[in-house]
CSV table of C-alpha atoms in Angstrom, one decimal:
chain,number,residue,atom,x,y,z
A,19,UNK,CA,16.3,-0.7,-16.9
A,20,UNK,CA,13.1,0.6,-14.6
A,21,UNK,CA,9.6,-0.4,-14.4
A,22,UNK,CA,7.2,2.5,-14.0
A,23,UNK,CA,5.0,1.6,-11.1
A,24,UNK,CA,2.3,4.0,-8.8
A,25,UNK,CA,3.7,5.1,-5.6
A,26,UNK,CA,1.7,5.8,-3.0
A,27,UNK,CA,2.7,8.0,0.3
A,28,UNK,CA,0.8,7.9,3.4
A,29,UNK,CA,1.2,10.0,6.4
A,30,UNK,CA,-0.9,8.1,9.4
A,31,UNK,CA,-0.5,11.2,11.7
A,32,UNK,CA,-2.6,13.6,9.0
A,33,UNK,CA,-4.5,10.6,7.0
A,34,UNK,CA,-3.5,12.0,3.5
A,35,UNK,CA,-2.1,9.9,1.1
A,36,UNK,CA,-0.9,11.3,-2.0
A,37,UNK,CA,0.3,9.3,-5.6
A,38,UNK,CA,2.8,9.2,-8.2
A,39,UNK,CA,4.3,7.4,-10.9
A,40,UNK,CA,7.6,6.5,-10.0
A,41,UNK,CA,10.6,4.5,-11.6
A,42,UNK,CA,11.8,1.2,-9.6
A,43,UNK,CA,15.1,-0.6,-10.6
A,44,UNK,CA,13.8,-3.9,-12.3
A,45,UNK,CA,15.6,-6.0,-9.7
A,46,UNK,CA,14.6,-4.4,-6.8
A,47,UNK,CA,12.1,-6.5,-4.8
A,48,UNK,CA,8.9,-4.9,-3.9
A,49,UNK,CA,7.5,-5.7,-1.0
A,50,UNK,CA,3.1,-6.7,-1.0
A,51,UNK,CA,1.8,-6.1,2.4
A,52,UNK,CA,-1.4,-8.0,1.7
A,53,UNK,CA,1.2,-11.4,0.3
A,54,UNK,CA,0.2,-12.8,3.6
A,55,UNK,CA,-3.7,-12.2,3.9
A,56,UNK,CA,-6.1,-14.4,3.2
A,57,UNK,CA,-7.3,-14.4,-0.9
A,58,UNK,CA,-10.8,-13.2,0.1
A,59,UNK,CA,-9.6,-10.4,2.3
A,60,UNK,CA,-7.1,-9.3,-0.1
A,61,UNK,CA,-9.8,-9.2,-2.4
A,62,UNK,CA,-12.5,-7.2,-0.1
A,63,UNK,CA,-9.6,-4.8,0.1
A,64,UNK,CA,-8.5,-4.4,-3.1
A,65,UNK,CA,-12.3,-3.6,-4.0
A,66,UNK,CA,-12.6,-0.7,-1.8
A,67,UNK,CA,-10.3,2.2,-1.3
A,68,UNK,CA,-11.4,3.3,2.4
A,69,UNK,CA,-10.6,-0.2,3.4
A,70,UNK,CA,-7.2,-0.6,1.9
A,71,UNK,CA,-6.6,2.4,3.2
A,72,UNK,CA,-7.4,1.7,6.5
A,73,UNK,CA,-5.8,-1.4,6.5
A,74,UNK,CA,-2.5,0.6,5.6
A,75,UNK,CA,-2.9,2.8,8.4
A,76,UNK,CA,-3.3,0.4,11.0
A,77,UNK,CA,-0.2,-1.3,9.5
A,78,UNK,CA,1.8,2.0,9.5
A,79,UNK,CA,0.6,2.5,13.5
A,80,UNK,CA,1.4,-1.0,14.3
A,81,UNK,CA,5.3,-0.2,13.0
A,82,UNK,CA,6.0,3.0,13.9
A,83,UNK,CA,7.4,2.2,17.1
């Protein structure tokens, strides 16, 4: 019925994020914003929380308009 996932909420204005356990319907397809990146870049981002948050912040800022 549901899968447990970690959900992150990011506020690019105040640069604060929070994480929580969320329930997602099993049939729902989750978007992987890192999927289109080359493997080396994905791995680099995955190794550093700071780099990952900075990357996601740039993505949010570019998509807000």
